[in-house]
Coordinates of C-alpha atoms in Angstrom, one line a residue:
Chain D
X152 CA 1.8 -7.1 -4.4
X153 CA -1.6 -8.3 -5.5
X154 CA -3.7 -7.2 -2.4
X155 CA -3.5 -3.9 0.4
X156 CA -0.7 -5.5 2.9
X157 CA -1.0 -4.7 7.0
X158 CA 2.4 -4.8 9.1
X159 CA 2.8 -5.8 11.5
X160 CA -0.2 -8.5 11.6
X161 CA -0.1 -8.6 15.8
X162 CA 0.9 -6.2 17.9
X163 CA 0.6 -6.0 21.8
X164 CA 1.5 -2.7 23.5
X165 CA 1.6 -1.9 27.2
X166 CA -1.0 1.0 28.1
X167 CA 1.1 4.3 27.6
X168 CA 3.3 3.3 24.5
X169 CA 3.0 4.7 21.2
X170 CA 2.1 2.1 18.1
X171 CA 2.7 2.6 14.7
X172 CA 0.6 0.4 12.2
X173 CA 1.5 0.5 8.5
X174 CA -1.2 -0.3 5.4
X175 CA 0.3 -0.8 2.2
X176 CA -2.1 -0.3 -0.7
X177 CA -2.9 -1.5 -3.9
X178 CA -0.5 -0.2 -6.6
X179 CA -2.5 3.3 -8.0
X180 CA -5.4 3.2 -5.7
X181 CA -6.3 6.6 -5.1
X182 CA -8.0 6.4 -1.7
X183 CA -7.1 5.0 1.0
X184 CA -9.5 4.5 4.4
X185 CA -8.8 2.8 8.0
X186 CA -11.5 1.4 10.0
X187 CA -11.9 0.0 13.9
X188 CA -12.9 -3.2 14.1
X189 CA -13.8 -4.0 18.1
X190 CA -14.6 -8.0 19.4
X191 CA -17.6 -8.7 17.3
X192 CA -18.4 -5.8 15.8
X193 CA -18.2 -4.4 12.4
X194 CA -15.8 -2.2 11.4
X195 CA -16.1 1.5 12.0
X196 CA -14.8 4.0 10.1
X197 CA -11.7 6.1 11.5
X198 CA -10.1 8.6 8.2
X199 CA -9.9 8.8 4.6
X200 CA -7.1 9.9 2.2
X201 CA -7.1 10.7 -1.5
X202 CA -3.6 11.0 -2.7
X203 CA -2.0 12.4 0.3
X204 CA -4.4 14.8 1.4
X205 CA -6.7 13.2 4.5
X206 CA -9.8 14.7 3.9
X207 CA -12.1 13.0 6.2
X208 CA -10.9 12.0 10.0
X209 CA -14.1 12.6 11.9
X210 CA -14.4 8.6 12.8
X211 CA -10.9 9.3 15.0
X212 CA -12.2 9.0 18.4
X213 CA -9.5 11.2 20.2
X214 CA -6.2 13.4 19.3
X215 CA -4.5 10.2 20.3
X216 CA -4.7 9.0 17.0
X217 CA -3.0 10.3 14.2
X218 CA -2.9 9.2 10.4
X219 CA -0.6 10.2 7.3
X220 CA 0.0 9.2 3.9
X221 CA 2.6 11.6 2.9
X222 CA 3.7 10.6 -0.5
X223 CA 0.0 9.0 -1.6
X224 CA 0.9 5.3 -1.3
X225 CA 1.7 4.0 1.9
X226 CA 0.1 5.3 5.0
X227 CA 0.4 4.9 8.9
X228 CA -2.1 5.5 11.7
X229 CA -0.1 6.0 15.2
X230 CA -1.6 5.6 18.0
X231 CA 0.0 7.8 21.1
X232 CA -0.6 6.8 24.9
X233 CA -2.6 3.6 23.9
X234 CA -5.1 2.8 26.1
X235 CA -7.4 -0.4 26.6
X236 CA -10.3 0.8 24.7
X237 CA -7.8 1.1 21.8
X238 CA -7.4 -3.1 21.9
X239 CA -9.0 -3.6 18.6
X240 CA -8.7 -4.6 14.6
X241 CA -7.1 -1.8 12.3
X242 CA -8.3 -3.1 9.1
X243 CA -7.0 -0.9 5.8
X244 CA -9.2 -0.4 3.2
X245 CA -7.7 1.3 -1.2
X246 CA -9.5 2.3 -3.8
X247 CA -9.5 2.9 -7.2
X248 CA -12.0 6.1 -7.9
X249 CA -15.2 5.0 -7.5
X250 CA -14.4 1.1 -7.7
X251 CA -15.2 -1.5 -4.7
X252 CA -13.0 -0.9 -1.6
X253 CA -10.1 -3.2 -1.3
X254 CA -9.3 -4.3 2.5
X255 CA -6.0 -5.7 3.7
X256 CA -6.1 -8.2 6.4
X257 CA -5.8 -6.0 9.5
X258 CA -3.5 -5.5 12.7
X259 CA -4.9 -7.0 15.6
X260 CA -3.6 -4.3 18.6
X261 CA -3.6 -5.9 22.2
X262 CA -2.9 -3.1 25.3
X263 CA -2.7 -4.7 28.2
Chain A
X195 CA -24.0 8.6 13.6
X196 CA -25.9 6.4 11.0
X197 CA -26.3 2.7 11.9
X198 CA -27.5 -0.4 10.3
X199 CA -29.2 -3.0 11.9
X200 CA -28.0 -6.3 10.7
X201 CA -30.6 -9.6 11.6
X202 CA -30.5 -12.1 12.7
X203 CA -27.0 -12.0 14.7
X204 CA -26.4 -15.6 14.5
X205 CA -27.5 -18.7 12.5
X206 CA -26.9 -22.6 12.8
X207 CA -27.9 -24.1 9.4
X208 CA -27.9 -27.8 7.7
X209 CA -25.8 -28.4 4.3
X210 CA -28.2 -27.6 1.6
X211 CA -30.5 -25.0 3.5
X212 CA -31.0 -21.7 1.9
X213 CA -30.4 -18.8 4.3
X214 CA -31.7 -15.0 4.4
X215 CA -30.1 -12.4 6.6
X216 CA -31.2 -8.4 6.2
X217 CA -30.1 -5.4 6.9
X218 CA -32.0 -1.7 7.5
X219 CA -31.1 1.9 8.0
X220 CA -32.5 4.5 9.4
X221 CA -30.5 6.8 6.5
X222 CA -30.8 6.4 2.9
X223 CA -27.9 5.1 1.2
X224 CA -27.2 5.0 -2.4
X225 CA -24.9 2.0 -2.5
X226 CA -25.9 -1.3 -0.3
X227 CA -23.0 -3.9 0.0
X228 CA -22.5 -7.3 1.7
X229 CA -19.3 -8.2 2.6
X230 CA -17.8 -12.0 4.1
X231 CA -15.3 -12.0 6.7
X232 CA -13.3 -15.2 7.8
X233 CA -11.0 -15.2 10.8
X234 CA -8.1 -13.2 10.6
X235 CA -8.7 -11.6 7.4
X236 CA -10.3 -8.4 6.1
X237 CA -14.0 -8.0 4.8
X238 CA -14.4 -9.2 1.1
X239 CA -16.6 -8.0 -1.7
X240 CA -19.3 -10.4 -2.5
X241 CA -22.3 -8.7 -4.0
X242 CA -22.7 -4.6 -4.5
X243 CA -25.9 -2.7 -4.9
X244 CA -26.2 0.6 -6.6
X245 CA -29.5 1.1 -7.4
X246 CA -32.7 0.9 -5.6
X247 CA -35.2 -2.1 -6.3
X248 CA -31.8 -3.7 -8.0
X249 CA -31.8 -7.6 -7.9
X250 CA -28.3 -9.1 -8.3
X251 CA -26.6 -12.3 -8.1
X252 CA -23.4 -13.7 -7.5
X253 CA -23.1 -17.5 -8.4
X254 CA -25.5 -18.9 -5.1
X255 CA -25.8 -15.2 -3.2
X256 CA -28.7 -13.1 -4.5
X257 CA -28.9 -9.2 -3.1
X258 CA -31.6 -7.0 -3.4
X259 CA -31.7 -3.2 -2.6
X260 CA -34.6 -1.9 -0.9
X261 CA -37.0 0.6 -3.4
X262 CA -36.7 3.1 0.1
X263 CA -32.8 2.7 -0.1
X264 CA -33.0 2.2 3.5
X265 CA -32.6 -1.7 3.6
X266 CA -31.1 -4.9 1.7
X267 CA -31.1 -8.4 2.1
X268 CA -28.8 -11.5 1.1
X269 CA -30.1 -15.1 0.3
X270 CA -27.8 -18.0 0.2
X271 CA -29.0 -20.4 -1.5
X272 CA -27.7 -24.8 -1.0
X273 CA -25.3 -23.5 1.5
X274 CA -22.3 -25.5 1.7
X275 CA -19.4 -25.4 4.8
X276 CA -17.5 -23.1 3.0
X277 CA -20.2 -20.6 3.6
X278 CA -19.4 -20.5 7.3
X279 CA -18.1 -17.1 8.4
X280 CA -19.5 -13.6 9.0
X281 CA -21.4 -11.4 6.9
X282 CA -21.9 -8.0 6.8
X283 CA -23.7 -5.9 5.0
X284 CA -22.7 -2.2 4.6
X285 CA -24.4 1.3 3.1
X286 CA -22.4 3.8 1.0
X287 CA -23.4 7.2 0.4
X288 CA -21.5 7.2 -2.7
X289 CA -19.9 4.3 -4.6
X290 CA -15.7 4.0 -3.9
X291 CA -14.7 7.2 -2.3
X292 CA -16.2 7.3 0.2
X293 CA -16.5 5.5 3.7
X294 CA -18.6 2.7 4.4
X295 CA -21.2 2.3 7.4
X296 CA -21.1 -1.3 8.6
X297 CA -23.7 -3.0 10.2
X298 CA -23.1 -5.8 13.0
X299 CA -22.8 -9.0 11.3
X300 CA -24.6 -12.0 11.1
X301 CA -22.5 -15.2 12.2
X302 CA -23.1 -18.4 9.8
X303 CA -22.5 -22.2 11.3
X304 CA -22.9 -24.7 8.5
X305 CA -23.7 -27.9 10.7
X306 CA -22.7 -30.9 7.7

């Protein structure tokens, strides 16, 4: 596809259950970054991949959350035992290098 | 953690007015970037910065980066309804690669 791609687009989770969220990159785009994007906030920087090697995840706010890009393309940030706080925007971000980051349209995670 | 503060929060503007919004830092950054967001989608690229004092426009938008590298700001100039959205501006410490620090986001309404 043309653009980075977010599956699913909405997902609401009861607090406790484990989510999945999948970001599909651009074609060749070396990094790859998630953010947090709360109710009228900007978005906030979670982890960072080159290839498949995540070598930044200081913006994960608790061992709850777990990223992984095992082959370099496609990557998935699970979220275990979600919470309320975790209601949010997971926006996806690729990159080519040192070219402009790319963002896909985001899931927007409701935990009731 | 480094944050940017984003002014004004919100704006209500006529067709046809030019609009400013600005954004400082209490870090230095060496790439300044402002970003559009419209519901439901992911931030886009409108105008990067990577070089302080550097003037640069983009069709109607003009974006300066501050000579300190601690602030930016974004003019809009004839604003048109199309124009309605969110803005954010965000500070790199190096172009692509590496994550972006947001700031807040200042919400434009384009009253016709």
């Amino acid at each position: 596809g043309a653009g980075v791609s977010q599956s699913p687009r909405y997902k609401v989770a009861k607090r406790g259950q484990d989510v999945a969220l999948r970001c599909d990159p651009i074609s060749g785009h070396v990094s790859l970054f998630w953010y947090q994007q709360a109710l009228g906030q900007g978005p906030e920087f979670l982890t960072y991949f080159q290839n498949e090697a995540q070598l930044d995840k200081s913006g994960l706010p608790s061992d709850r959350f777990f990223a992984e890009r095992p082959e370099g393309s496609v990557s998935t940030l699970k979220i275990q035992r979600t919470q309320q706080e975790d209601s949010a925007v997971y926006l996806c971000a690729s990159s080519w290098d040192i070219w402009e980051q790319f963002f896909g349209p985001g899931t927007r995670l409701t935990v009731l | 953690g480094q944050q940017l503060n984003q002014s004004p929060q919100s704006m209500f503007i006529q067709e046809g007015e030019d609009v400013s919004m600005n954004c400082t830092s209490s870090s230095i950054f060496n790439t300044w970037l402002w970003y559009k967001q419209d519901p439901g989608e992911g931030p886009v690229l409108l105008i990067a910065l990577y070089k302080a004092g550097e003037l640069t426009s983009n069709g109607r938008l003009t974006a300066q980066f501050g000579i300190t590298r601690k602030d930016s700001f974004l003019n809009i100039s004839a604003s048109i309804p199309s124009d309605v959205g969110i803005y954010f501006c965000a500070g790199q410490l190096d172009s692509g690669n590496t994550p972006l620090v947001f700031g807040k986001g200042t919400r434009l309404s384009v009253i016709a």
